[in-house]
CSV table of C-alpha atoms in Angstrom, one decimal:
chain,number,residue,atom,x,y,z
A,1,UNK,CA,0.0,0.0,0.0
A,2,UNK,CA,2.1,3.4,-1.3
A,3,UNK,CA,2.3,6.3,0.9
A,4,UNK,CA,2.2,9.6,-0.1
A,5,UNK,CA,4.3,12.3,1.6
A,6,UNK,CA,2.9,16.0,2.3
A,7,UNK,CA,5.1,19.1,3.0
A,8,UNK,CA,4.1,22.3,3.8
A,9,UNK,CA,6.7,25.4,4.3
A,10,UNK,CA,6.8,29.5,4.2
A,11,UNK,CA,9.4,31.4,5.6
A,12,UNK,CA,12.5,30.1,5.1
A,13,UNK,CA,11.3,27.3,3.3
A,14,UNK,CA,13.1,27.6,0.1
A,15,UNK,CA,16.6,27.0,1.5
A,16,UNK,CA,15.1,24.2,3.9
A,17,UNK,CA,13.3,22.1,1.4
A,18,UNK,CA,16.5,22.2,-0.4
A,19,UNK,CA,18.0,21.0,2.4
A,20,UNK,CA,15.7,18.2,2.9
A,21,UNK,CA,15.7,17.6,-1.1
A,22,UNK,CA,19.0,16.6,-1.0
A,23,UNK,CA,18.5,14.3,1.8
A,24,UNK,CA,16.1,12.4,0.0
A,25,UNK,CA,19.8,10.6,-1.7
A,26,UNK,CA,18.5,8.3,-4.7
A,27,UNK,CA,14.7,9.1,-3.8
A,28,UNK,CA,12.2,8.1,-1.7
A,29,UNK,CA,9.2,5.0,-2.1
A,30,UNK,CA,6.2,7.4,-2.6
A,31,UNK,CA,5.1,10.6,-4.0
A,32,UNK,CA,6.0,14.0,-2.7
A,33,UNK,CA,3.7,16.9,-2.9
A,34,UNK,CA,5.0,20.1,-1.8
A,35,UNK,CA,3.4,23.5,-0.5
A,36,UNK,CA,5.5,26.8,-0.3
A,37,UNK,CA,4.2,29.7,0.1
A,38,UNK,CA,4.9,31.9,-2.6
A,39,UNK,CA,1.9,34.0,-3.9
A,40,UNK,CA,1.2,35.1,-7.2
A,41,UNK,CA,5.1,35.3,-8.0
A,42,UNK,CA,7.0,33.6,-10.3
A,43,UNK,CA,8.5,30.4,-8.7
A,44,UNK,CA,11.6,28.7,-9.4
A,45,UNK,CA,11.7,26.2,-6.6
A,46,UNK,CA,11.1,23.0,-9.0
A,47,UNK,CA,14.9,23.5,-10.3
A,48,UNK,CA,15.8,24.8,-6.9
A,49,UNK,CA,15.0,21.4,-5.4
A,50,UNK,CA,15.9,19.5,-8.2
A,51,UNK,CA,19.1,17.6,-7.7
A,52,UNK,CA,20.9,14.6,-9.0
A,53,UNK,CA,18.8,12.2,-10.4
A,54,UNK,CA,16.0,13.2,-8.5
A,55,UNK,CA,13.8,15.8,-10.9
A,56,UNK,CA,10.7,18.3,-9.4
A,57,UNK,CA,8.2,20.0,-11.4
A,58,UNK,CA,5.0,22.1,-11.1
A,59,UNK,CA,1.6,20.0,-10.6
A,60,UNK,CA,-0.5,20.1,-13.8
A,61,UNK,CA,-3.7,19.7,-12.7
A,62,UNK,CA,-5.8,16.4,-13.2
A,63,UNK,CA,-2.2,14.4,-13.1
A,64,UNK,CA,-2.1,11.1,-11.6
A,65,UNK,CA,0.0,10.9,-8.3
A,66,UNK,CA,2.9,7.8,-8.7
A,67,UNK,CA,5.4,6.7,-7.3
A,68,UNK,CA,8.9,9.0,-8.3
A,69,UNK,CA,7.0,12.1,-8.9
A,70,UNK,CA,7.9,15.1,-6.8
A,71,UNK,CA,5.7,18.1,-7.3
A,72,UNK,CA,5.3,20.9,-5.9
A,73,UNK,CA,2.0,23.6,-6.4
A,74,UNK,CA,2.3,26.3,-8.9
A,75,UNK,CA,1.9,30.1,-8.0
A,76,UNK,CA,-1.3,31.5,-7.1
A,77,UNK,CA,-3.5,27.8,-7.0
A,78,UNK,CA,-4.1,25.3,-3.7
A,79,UNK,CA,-2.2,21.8,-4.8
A,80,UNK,CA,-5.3,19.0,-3.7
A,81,UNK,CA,-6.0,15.5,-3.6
A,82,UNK,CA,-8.3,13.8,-5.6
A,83,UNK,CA,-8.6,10.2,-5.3
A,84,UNK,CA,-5.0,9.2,-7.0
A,85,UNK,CA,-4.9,12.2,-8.7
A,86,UNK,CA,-3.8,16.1,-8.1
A,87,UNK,CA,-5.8,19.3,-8.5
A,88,UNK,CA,-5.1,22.7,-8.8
A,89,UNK,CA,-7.6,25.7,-7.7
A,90,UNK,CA,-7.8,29.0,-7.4
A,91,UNK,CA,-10.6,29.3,-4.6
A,92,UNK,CA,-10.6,31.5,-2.2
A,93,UNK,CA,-7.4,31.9,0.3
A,94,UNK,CA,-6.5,30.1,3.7
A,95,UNK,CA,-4.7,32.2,6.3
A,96,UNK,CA,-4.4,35.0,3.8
A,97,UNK,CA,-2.4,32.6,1.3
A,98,UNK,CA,-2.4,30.4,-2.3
A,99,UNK,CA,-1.4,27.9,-2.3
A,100,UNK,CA,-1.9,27.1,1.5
A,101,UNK,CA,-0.5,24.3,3.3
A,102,UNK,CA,-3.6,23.3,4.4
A,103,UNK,CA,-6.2,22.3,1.9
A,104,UNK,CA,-3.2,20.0,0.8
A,105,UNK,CA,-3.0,18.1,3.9
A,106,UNK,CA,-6.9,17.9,4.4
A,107,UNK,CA,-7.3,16.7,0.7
A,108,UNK,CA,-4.7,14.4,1.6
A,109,UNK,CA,-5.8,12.6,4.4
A,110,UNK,CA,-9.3,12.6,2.7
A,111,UNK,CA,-7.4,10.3,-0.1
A,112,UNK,CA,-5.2,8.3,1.2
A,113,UNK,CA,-6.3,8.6,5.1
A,114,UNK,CA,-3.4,6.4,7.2
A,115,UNK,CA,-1.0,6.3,4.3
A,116,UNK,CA,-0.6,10.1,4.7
A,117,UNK,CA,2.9,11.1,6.0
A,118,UNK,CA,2.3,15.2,7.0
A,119,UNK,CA,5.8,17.3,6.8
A,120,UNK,CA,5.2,20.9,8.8
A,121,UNK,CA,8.7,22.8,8.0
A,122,UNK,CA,9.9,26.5,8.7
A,123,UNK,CA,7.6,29.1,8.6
A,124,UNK,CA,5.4,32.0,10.2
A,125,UNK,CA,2.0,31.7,12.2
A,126,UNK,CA,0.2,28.4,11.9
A,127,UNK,CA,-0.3,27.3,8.8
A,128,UNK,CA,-0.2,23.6,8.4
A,129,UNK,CA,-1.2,23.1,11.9
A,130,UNK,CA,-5.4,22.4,11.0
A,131,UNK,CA,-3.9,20.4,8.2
A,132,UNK,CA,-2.0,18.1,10.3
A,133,UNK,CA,-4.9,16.9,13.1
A,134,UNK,CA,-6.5,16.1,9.8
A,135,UNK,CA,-3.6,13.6,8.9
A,136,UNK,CA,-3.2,12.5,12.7
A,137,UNK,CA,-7.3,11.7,12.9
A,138,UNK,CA,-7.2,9.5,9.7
A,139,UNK,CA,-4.2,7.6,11.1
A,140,UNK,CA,-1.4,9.0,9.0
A,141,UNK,CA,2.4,10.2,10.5
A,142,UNK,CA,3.1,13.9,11.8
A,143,UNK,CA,6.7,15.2,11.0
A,144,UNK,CA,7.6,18.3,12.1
A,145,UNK,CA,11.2,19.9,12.0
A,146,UNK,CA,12.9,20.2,15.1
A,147,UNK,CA,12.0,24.6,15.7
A,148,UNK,CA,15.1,25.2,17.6
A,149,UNK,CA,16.5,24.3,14.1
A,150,UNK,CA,13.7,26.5,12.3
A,151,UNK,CA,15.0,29.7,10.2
A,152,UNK,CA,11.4,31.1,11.8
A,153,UNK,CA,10.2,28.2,14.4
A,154,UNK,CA,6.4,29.5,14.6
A,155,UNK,CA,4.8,26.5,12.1
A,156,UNK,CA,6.9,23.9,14.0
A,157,UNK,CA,6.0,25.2,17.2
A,158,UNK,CA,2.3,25.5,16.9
A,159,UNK,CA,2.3,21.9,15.4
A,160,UNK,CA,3.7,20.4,18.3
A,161,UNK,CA,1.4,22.4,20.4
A,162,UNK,CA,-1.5,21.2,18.8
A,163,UNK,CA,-1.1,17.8,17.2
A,164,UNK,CA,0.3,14.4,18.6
A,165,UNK,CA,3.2,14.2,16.6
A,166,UNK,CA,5.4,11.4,15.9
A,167,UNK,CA,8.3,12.8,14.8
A,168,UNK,CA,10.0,16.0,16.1
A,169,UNK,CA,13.9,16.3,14.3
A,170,UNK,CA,16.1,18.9,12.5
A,171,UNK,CA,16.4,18.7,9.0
A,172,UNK,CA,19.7,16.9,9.0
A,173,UNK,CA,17.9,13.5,10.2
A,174,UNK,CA,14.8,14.2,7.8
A,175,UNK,CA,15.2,13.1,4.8
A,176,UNK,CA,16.8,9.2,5.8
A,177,UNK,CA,13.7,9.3,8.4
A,178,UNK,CA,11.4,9.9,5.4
A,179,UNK,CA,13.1,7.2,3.7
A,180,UNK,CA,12.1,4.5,6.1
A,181,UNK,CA,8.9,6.2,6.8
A,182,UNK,CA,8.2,6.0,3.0
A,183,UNK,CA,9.5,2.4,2.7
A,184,UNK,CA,8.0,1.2,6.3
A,185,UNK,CA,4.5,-0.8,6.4
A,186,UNK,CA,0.9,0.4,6.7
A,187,UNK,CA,-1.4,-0.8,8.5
A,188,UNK,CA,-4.9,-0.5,7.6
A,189,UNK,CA,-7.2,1.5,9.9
A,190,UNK,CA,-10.4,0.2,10.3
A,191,UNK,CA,-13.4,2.5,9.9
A,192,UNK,CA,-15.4,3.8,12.9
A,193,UNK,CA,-18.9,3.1,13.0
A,194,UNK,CA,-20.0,6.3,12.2
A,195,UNK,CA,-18.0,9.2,11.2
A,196,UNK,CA,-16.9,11.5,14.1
A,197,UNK,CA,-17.0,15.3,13.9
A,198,UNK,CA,-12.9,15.6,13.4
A,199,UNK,CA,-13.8,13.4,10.3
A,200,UNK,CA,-16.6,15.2,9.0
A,201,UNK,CA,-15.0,18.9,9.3
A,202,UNK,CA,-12.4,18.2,6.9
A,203,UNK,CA,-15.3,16.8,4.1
A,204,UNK,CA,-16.9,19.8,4.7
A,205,UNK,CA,-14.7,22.1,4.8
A,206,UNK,CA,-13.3,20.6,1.3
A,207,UNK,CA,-16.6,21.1,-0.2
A,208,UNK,CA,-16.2,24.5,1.1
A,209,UNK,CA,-12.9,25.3,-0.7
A,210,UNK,CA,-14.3,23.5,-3.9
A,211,UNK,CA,-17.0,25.6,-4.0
A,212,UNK,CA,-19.3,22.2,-3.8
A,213,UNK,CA,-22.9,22.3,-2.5
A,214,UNK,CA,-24.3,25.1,-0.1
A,215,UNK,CA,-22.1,26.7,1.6
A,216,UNK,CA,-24.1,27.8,4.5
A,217,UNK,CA,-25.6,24.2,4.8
A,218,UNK,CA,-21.9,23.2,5.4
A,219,UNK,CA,-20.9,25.9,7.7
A,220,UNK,CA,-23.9,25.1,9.8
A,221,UNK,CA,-22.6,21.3,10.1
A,222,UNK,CA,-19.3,22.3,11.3
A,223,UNK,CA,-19.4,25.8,13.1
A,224,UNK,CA,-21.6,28.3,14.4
A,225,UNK,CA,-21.7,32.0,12.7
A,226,UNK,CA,-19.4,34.5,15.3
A,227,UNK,CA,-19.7,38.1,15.6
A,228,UNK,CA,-16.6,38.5,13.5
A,229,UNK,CA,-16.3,39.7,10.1
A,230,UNK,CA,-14.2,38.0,7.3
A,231,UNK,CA,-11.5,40.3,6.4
A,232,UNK,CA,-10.8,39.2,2.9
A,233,UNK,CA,-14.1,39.4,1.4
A,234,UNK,CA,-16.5,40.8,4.6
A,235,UNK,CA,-18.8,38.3,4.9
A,236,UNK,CA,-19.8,36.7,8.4
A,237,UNK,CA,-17.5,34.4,9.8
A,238,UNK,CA,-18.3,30.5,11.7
A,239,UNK,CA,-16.4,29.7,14.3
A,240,UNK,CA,-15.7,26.2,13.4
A,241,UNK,CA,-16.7,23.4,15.9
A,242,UNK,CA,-14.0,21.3,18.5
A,243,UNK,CA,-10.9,23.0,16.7
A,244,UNK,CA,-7.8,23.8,18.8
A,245,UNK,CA,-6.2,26.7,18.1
A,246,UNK,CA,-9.8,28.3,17.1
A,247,UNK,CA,-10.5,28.0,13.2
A,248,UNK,CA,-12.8,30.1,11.2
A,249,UNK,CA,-14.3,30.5,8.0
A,250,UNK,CA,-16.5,32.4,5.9
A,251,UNK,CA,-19.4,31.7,3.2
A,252,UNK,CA,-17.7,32.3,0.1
A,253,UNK,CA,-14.4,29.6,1.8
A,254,UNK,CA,-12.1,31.8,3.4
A,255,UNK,CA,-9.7,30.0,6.6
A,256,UNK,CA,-8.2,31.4,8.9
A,257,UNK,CA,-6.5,30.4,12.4
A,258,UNK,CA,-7.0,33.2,15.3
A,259,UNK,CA,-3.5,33.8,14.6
A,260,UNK,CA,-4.2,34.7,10.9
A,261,UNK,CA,-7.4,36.4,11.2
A,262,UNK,CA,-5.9,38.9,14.0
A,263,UNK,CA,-3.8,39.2,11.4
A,264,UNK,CA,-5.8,39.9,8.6
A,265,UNK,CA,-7.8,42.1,10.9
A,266,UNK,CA,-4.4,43.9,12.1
A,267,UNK,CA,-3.9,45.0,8.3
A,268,UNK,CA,-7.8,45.6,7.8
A,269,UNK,CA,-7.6,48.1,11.1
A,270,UNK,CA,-4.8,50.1,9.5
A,271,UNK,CA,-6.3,50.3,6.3
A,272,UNK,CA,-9.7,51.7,7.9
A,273,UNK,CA,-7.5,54.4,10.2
A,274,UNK,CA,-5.9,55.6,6.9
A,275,UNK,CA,-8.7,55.8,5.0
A,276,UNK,CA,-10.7,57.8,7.3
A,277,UNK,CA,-7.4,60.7,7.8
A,278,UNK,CA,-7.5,60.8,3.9
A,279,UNK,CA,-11.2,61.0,4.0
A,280,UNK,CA,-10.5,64.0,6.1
A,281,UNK,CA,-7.6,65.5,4.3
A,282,UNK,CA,-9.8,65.3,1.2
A,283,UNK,CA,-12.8,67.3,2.3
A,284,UNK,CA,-10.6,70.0,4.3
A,285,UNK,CA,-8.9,70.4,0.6
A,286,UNK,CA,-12.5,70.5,-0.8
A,287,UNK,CA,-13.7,72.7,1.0
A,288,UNK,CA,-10.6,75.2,0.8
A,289,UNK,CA,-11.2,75.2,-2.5
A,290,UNK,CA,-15.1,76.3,-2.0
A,291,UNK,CA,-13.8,79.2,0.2
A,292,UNK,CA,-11.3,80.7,-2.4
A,293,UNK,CA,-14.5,80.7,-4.4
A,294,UNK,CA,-17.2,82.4,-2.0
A,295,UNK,CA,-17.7,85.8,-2.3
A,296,UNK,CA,-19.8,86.4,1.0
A,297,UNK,CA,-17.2,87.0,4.1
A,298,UNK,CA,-19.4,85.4,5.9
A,299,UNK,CA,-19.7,82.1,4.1
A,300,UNK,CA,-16.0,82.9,4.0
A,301,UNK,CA,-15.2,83.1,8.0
A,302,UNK,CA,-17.1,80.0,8.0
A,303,UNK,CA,-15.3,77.9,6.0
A,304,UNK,CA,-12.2,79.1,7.3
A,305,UNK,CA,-13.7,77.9,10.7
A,306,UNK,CA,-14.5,74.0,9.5
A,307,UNK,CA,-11.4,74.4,7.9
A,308,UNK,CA,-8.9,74.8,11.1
A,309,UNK,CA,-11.6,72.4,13.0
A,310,UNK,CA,-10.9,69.7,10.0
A,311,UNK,CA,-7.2,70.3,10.5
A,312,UNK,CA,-7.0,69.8,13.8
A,313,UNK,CA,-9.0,66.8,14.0
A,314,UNK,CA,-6.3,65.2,11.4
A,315,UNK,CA,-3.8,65.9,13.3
A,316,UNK,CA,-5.0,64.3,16.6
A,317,UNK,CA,-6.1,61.4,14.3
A,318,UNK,CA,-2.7,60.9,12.7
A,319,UNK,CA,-1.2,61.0,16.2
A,320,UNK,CA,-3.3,58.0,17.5
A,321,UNK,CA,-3.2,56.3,15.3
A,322,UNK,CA,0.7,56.2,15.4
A,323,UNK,CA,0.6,55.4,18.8
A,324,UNK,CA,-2.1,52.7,18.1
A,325,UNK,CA,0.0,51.1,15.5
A,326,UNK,CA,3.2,51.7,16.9
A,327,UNK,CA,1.2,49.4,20.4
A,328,UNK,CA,-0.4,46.8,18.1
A,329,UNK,CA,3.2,46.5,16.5
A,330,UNK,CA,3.7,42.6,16.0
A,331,UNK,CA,5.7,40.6,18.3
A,332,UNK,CA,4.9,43.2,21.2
């Protein structure tokens, strides 16, 4: 029964994976899909990891997942799993990113349930952490690298905060434990009676990011809708059900970890407290420009008067809200 290996990185991923590419010696005994975060850019990483005989390349979509192949997701689309074969989308983002680690590891363990091997490397926030419980609650194998070996240790640490993982090492000792992982046995898990909710949350929330039935009737199986407002798109956000750190998501399939949301909302807040000094700035210009106009002193005097009111108001503005972003500063 083949395996198939997951790995999920961000920051500092590039010169890790490389790291752990070239570990992998003459290859390993099952497929290797990768996710690093890299936007909408331009990625090089399939000849960056490419090394000896041992050749990466791009998913295509609808290709059929084999032994030997080593892909990694394109720019811009989530890399999923589809019964033996891969699928690229470009729904909407998790934890403010696509491709996210995530979708890859619950599409994974949806597929190939206890032959899943889940790989959480360098990288900021929590990413890959949801994606993970979903490989440990189908019976699969959570590796994480070692943090204290990390480039940024935040996606290794919250892994081993939050799943039971089974194998905790730096990236020197990864790839020849991947190699006997990928080689080793599986045994098949037998199926519960009925499907508990950790199982039924990652079916859903699949259905979610593949835009697949109603959303709201899926949202209402696994969460409950929170005072909170997506970010990305607005809409109201459901606190999803028995999830540890707290998960959300919205109607039209955004994720997000609390992590990731405060986040999101962090850059949301800014944007708002800018906005509203240029809405002010713009109408004290606008109305400037009514005054050199006016004839009547009167109308004049007045103008002048919500003029210097409008000016001093942006100035208090602009001073609280440097000290408000200066407080909410990250890592404070």
């Amino acid at each position: 029964m083949e395996r198939l290996i997951v790995i999920g990185a961000s920051s500092g991923g590039v010169a890790a994976l490389r790291t752990l590419f070239q570990g992998f010696g003459d290859g390993l005994d099952a497929p290797v899909l990768v996710v690093q975060h890299v936007g909408r850019h331009r990625s090089l990483l399939p000849e960056l990891l490419s090394c000896g005989d041992l050749r990466v390349r791009q998913a295509s979509h609808g290709e059929r997942i084999e032994r030997g192949k080593y892909l990694v997701a394109p720019p811009d689309r989530h890399l999923l799993v589809e019964g033996q074969f891969v699928y690229l989308q470009c729904g909407p983002k998790e934890h403010h990113t696509r491709p996210a680690i995530d979708p890859l590891f619950r599409s994974a363990a949806l597929a190939f349930r206890e032959r899943v091997i889940g790989v959480v490397l360098t990288g900021a926030m929590d990413d890959g952490t949801a994606g993970l419980q979903a490989i440990k609650s189908f019976g699969g194998v959570a590796v994480v690298q070692d943090p204290a070996d990390a480039a940024v240790p935040d996606m290794p640490r919250s892994a081993l905060d939050h799943c039971e993982v089974d194998h905790c090492v730096p990236l020197a000792e990864m790839g020849a434990l991947l190699r006997r992982l990928a080689s080793a046995p599986v045994t098949p898990r037998a199926e519960p009676a009925a499907a508990d909710l950790q199982r039924r949350i990652p079916e859903h929330e699949m259905a979610l990011l593949l835009d697949r039935g109603d959303p709201f009737e899926h949202l209402n199986v696994i969460g409950s809708p929170s005072t909170i407002t997506c970010p990305d798109c607005h809409g109201v956000l459901w606190a999803v059900k028995g999830t540890d750190p707290q998960r959300y998501r919205c109607h039209t399939g955004h994720g997000f970890s609390a992590r990731s949301l405060d986040a999101g909302t962090r850059v949301a807040t800014e944007d708002s407290v800018w906005s509203c000094v240029r809405s002010l700035q713009e109408r004290r210009a606008l109305l400037e420009s009514i005054r050199d106009g006016e004839r009547r002193e009167d109308h004049r005097e007045r103008l002048a008067t919500e003029i210097e009111a409008l000016r001093k108001n942006t100035e208090q503005l602009r001073a609280l809200a440097g000290e408000y972003l200066a407080n909410d500063a990250p890592g404070r």
